XYZ file of C-alpha atoms in Angstrom:
358
model
C 0.151 -0.044 -0.199
C 1.384 3.042 -1.190
C 1.297 6.217 1.368
C -0.096 9.403 -0.546
C 1.263 12.408 0.927
C -0.539 15.594 0.641
C 1.325 18.385 -1.429
C 1.379 21.645 0.479
C 1.426 24.472 -1.799
C 2.564 27.947 -0.066
C 1.436 30.844 -1.846
C 3.901 33.833 -0.874
C 2.782 37.148 -2.075
C 5.246 39.752 -3.025
C 5.443 42.310 -0.341
C 6.507 45.712 -1.905
C 9.322 47.777 -0.150
C 7.432 50.926 1.013
C 8.727 54.439 0.945
C 7.637 57.733 2.701
C 7.733 61.382 1.804
C 8.348 63.764 4.702
C 5.576 66.283 4.812
C 6.398 68.524 7.694
C 6.369 68.808 11.588
C 4.372 70.463 14.223
C 5.926 70.666 17.933
C 4.909 72.818 20.860
C 5.734 72.860 24.746
C 3.089 71.732 26.674
C 4.119 72.744 30.360
C 1.840 74.984 32.111
C 2.352 76.837 35.461
C -0.942 78.179 36.959
C -2.136 78.121 33.397
C 0.592 80.053 32.251
C 2.834 78.700 29.182
C 6.497 78.095 30.254
C 8.875 80.010 27.891
C 11.953 78.299 26.206
C 15.034 79.241 24.331
C 15.336 76.937 21.131
C 17.526 73.562 21.877
C 18.141 70.572 19.661
C 15.546 69.981 17.186
C 14.833 67.492 14.992
C 11.767 65.881 12.672
C 12.969 63.532 9.755
C 12.089 60.148 8.386
C 14.577 57.539 8.311
C 14.806 53.640 7.542
C 16.619 50.804 8.475
C 16.448 46.721 8.601
C 13.309 47.035 10.608
C 11.241 49.424 8.722
C 10.392 53.024 8.564
C 10.488 55.492 11.445
C 10.431 59.373 12.222
C 13.194 60.869 14.494
C 12.166 63.543 16.777
C 13.977 65.489 19.311
C 12.774 68.744 20.966
C 14.894 70.352 23.865
C 14.144 73.331 26.315
C 17.257 75.360 26.838
C 17.208 75.119 30.538
C 14.000 74.082 32.224
C 11.812 71.184 31.976
C 9.268 70.541 29.695
C 7.277 67.997 27.437
C 6.103 67.532 24.280
C 4.168 65.429 21.564
C 5.885 66.420 18.387
C 4.194 65.388 15.453
C 5.434 64.183 12.090
C 3.537 64.432 8.530
C 4.001 62.110 5.601
C 2.538 60.130 2.525
C 3.288 56.947 1.093
C 4.887 56.993 -2.326
C 3.508 54.906 -5.043
C 5.601 51.761 -6.086
C 6.923 52.972 -9.522
C 9.247 55.517 -8.198
C 13.149 54.645 -7.177
C 13.958 56.397 -4.094
C 17.542 57.205 -2.947
C 18.972 59.373 -0.306
C 21.774 61.914 0.055
C 22.677 63.249 3.810
C 24.587 66.550 4.024
C 26.342 67.288 7.284
C 27.932 70.187 9.273
C 29.643 71.018 12.094
C 30.639 74.488 13.232
C 31.081 77.103 16.305
C 29.765 80.581 16.225
C 30.991 83.829 18.329
C 28.938 86.443 19.712
C 29.697 89.855 18.537
C 30.597 92.610 20.734
C 27.689 95.066 19.693
C 25.185 96.903 21.685
C 22.977 94.193 21.024
C 25.101 91.226 20.581
C 24.095 88.557 18.232
C 25.876 85.570 16.182
C 25.231 84.539 12.709
C 25.839 81.274 10.888
C 25.574 80.534 6.991
C 27.057 77.285 5.772
C 26.159 75.398 2.379
C 27.456 72.315 1.016
C 26.882 70.871 -2.397
C 25.670 67.204 -3.442
C 25.106 65.416 -6.827
C 21.847 64.011 -7.593
C 21.267 61.196 -10.370
C 20.001 62.873 -14.217
C 16.390 63.134 -14.091
C 16.187 62.900 -10.014
C 13.885 64.821 -8.031
C 15.166 66.213 -4.524
C 13.016 66.947 -1.483
C 13.735 67.424 2.189
C 13.628 64.299 4.304
C 13.147 66.098 7.305
C 15.589 68.354 9.287
C 17.957 67.978 12.438
C 19.945 70.942 14.327
C 21.889 69.831 17.665
C 23.335 72.637 19.401
C 25.435 72.730 22.746
C 27.537 74.940 24.572
C 31.174 73.768 25.281
C 32.493 75.024 28.635
C 36.011 74.717 27.102
C 35.310 77.188 24.308
C 33.797 80.095 26.748
C 35.761 83.082 28.244
C 36.765 82.454 31.786
C 34.257 85.034 32.958
C 31.354 83.782 31.055
C 30.932 80.318 31.734
C 27.792 78.305 29.647
C 24.523 79.431 30.621
C 22.301 77.038 28.684
C 22.117 74.262 25.826
C 19.685 76.819 23.822
C 19.460 79.693 21.688
C 17.140 82.756 21.673
C 16.763 82.346 17.896
C 15.847 85.315 15.565
C 16.481 83.658 12.080
C 16.324 80.037 11.285
C 16.540 78.648 7.729
C 17.373 74.990 6.348
C 16.599 74.536 2.642
C 17.531 72.404 -0.401
C 17.619 73.368 -3.865
C 18.838 72.290 -7.272
C 21.030 74.757 -9.624
C 21.253 72.243 -12.392
C 19.660 68.788 -12.992
C 22.615 66.992 -11.186
C 23.995 69.652 -8.879
C 22.343 70.744 -5.909
C 22.943 72.744 -2.482
C 21.927 72.295 1.252
C 21.975 75.675 3.392
C 21.783 76.409 7.020
C 21.511 79.776 8.064
C 21.061 80.778 12.010
C 21.225 84.055 14.043
C 20.930 84.096 17.624
C 20.657 86.970 20.021
C 19.469 88.264 23.189
C 16.120 89.238 24.418
C 14.761 92.640 25.358
C 15.067 91.995 29.123
C 18.308 90.646 28.433
C 16.935 87.003 29.148
C 15.368 88.159 32.148
C 18.722 88.370 33.799
C 19.982 85.233 32.159
C 23.190 85.791 30.231
C 24.266 85.005 26.340
C 26.592 82.005 25.565
C 29.594 83.603 24.094
C 30.174 80.328 21.755
C 27.590 77.772 20.545
C 28.328 74.713 18.992
C 26.264 73.031 16.011
C 25.832 70.088 13.891
C 23.151 69.822 11.189
C 22.054 66.736 9.421
C 19.996 67.303 6.483
C 18.673 64.147 4.620
C 17.602 64.438 1.219
C 15.396 62.097 -0.536
C 15.665 61.423 -4.360
C 13.133 59.914 -6.422
C 13.539 58.624 -10.257
C 10.602 57.336 -12.093
C 7.184 57.558 -13.161
C 8.006 60.009 -16.017
C 7.063 62.398 -13.476
C 7.365 66.074 -13.417
C 8.350 68.579 -10.487
C 8.488 72.097 -9.740
C 8.802 74.302 -6.618
C 5.985 76.311 -6.021
C 5.921 80.129 -4.842
C 7.066 79.884 -1.181
C 4.465 80.209 1.332
C 5.011 83.023 3.677
C 2.916 83.803 6.909
C 3.365 87.080 8.870
C 2.368 87.358 12.433
C 3.080 88.294 16.038
C 4.662 85.505 18.080
C 2.468 86.318 21.263
C -0.614 85.349 19.423
C -0.159 81.966 20.521
C -1.943 80.183 17.576
C -0.929 78.906 14.320
C -4.050 78.965 12.019
C -4.599 76.605 8.873
C -4.330 78.421 5.724
C -5.057 77.183 2.381
C -3.818 77.665 -1.182
C -4.317 76.241 -4.534
C -1.856 74.287 -6.810
C -2.165 73.414 -10.481
C -1.998 69.576 -11.363
C -2.776 68.184 -15.169
C -6.312 66.820 -15.314
C -4.636 63.465 -16.171
C -2.008 63.339 -13.282
C -1.993 62.198 -9.799
C 0.461 64.198 -7.429
C 2.106 64.677 -3.949
C 3.702 67.530 -2.121
C 7.202 67.827 -0.492
C 9.134 70.324 0.831
C 12.456 71.836 -0.177
C 12.790 74.828 2.911
C 11.462 75.973 6.106
C 12.482 78.960 7.755
C 11.228 81.774 10.282
C 12.541 85.497 10.855
C 12.052 87.830 13.913
C 11.861 91.706 13.546
C 12.267 94.520 15.521
C 9.204 95.103 17.432
C 7.880 98.263 19.598
C 11.313 99.425 19.338
C 13.211 96.505 20.933
C 16.242 95.947 19.243
C 17.481 92.880 20.776
C 15.900 90.276 18.547
C 16.088 86.772 20.260
C 12.775 85.321 21.866
C 11.729 82.645 23.875
C 9.612 80.479 21.748
C 6.928 77.896 22.324
C 5.934 76.291 18.991
C 7.242 75.693 15.501
C 4.645 74.647 12.691
C 5.794 73.726 9.348
C 3.873 71.179 7.466
C 1.852 70.656 4.269
C -1.576 68.830 3.718
C -3.901 67.652 3.969
C -5.191 67.904 0.316
C -8.544 67.645 -1.641
C -9.397 67.669 -5.269
C -12.565 68.646 -6.741
C -12.910 66.111 -9.607
C -12.897 67.016 -12.604
C -10.436 70.306 -11.725
C -7.112 70.791 -12.429
C -6.937 72.446 -8.913
C -5.211 70.855 -6.056
C -6.462 72.129 -2.797
C -3.678 71.977 -0.040
C -3.947 73.089 3.602
C -0.806 73.843 5.619
C -0.022 75.474 8.660
C 2.877 77.583 8.899
C 4.354 79.794 11.989
C 6.083 80.356 15.323
C 4.792 81.188 18.802
C 5.515 82.349 22.042
C 4.074 82.625 25.557
C 1.442 85.140 25.637
C 2.045 86.725 28.979
C 5.660 85.927 29.756
C 7.465 86.997 26.582
C 8.161 89.967 24.712
C 6.164 90.049 21.470
C 7.788 89.966 18.107
C 6.636 90.520 14.729
C 7.587 87.376 12.486
C 7.762 85.814 9.165
C 7.604 82.136 8.643
C 8.278 80.630 4.984
C 7.974 77.251 3.710
C 8.873 75.989 0.157
C 6.448 73.344 -1.321
C 7.437 71.127 -4.306
C 4.772 69.718 -6.460
C 5.483 66.352 -7.930
C 2.939 64.848 -10.554
C 2.610 61.966 -13.060
C 0.038 60.714 -15.552
C -2.412 58.436 -14.389
C -5.210 56.717 -16.301
C -8.156 58.526 -14.583
C -6.509 61.395 -13.205
C -6.411 60.170 -9.500
C -6.863 62.107 -6.136
C -3.836 63.268 -4.386
C -2.562 60.630 -2.316
C -3.826 60.764 1.629
C -1.666 62.096 4.192
C -0.756 60.362 7.468
C 0.314 61.431 10.827
C 2.184 60.035 13.839
C 2.933 61.577 17.113
C 5.792 61.020 19.525
C 6.523 61.929 23.385
C 9.523 64.075 24.371
C 10.243 65.117 28.222
C 12.866 66.742 30.341
C 12.731 67.323 33.937
C 14.007 70.537 35.099
C 13.573 73.201 38.059
C 9.917 72.518 39.314
C 9.041 69.985 36.931
C 9.465 66.107 36.869
C 8.718 63.766 33.979
C 7.495 61.351 36.362
C 4.961 63.475 37.809
C 3.362 63.242 34.215
C 3.857 59.766 34.030
C 6.476 60.269 31.256
C 9.810 58.642 30.676
C 12.478 61.143 30.558
C 14.065 61.527 26.880
C 14.715 64.121 24.704
C 14.279 62.082 21.457
C 11.586 59.576 20.117
C 11.642 57.178 17.464
C 8.203 56.339 16.168
C 7.401 53.757 13.531
C 5.632 55.039 10.255
C 1.896 53.472 10.032
């Protein structure tokens, strides 16, 4: 008698490697004391996408200059269609600045670095990261380090291409004192910085890409809110599209005669989306948030402009599909300090969070 063994057929579905595009961030400090916001210098900040053997993540960092606080930073992103070939270029900088000796002291930095992308590729920011540190060994003997953050008055991280294959990343910063001279807190003479700027490159789908007119929002920091705005982009009727980012920036201006331009800040919002398209139409409606805020009752107001440069990537599709849906994930960072404990808020002590993308 023959034993008939069943034949097991294992059908293995092909799993596509998923890639994601960064569409911005929103981070704010959440600590309140008797209902009032806690003012902070801008410390190290990061919000960028990264992928390794275990998958895709968003890497989030937000640190106050001195006192403790917590935040639930957000990352906005979208899943890319399977027809694109995705690459990455990482541009890094490391430098120190030095405070000038003027009546209204400040220190400015401007760093650029070129990189090359393949022919027919499109380059978009994959996020931003800026680490800052006050090195005690670099300070004057009579002026020790006061904090690990800055009263920033200008912040700009951008990526642009001058030819089809030659591109540039630029980082520009200016820090200064506040009108009240930090409320009695000295300003660091020298600060040390590291910038890490990942750039995504896209090839395929016979796509076209173009940078849109910069989005610019003007306001006053102590308004203490970032409203959702709407703009309209043009996408061919027979095409699908998504939107990436090539630049994020803010600048503070002299306000009420106050010539020290540095400020304590509370929130940083730079993101495109969500999106909608009324069919049939060549108009892509894009909502976005753009701005910086400061504690309303405990800081000097400052007029500001915030800038973001979006880039539209489109490709032909049989039925002129709708825009690709946007996703969002939230992280948690917390740093204990004088009068504040992460443990009391049931939070883990950490200034960085690595969150899997959904």
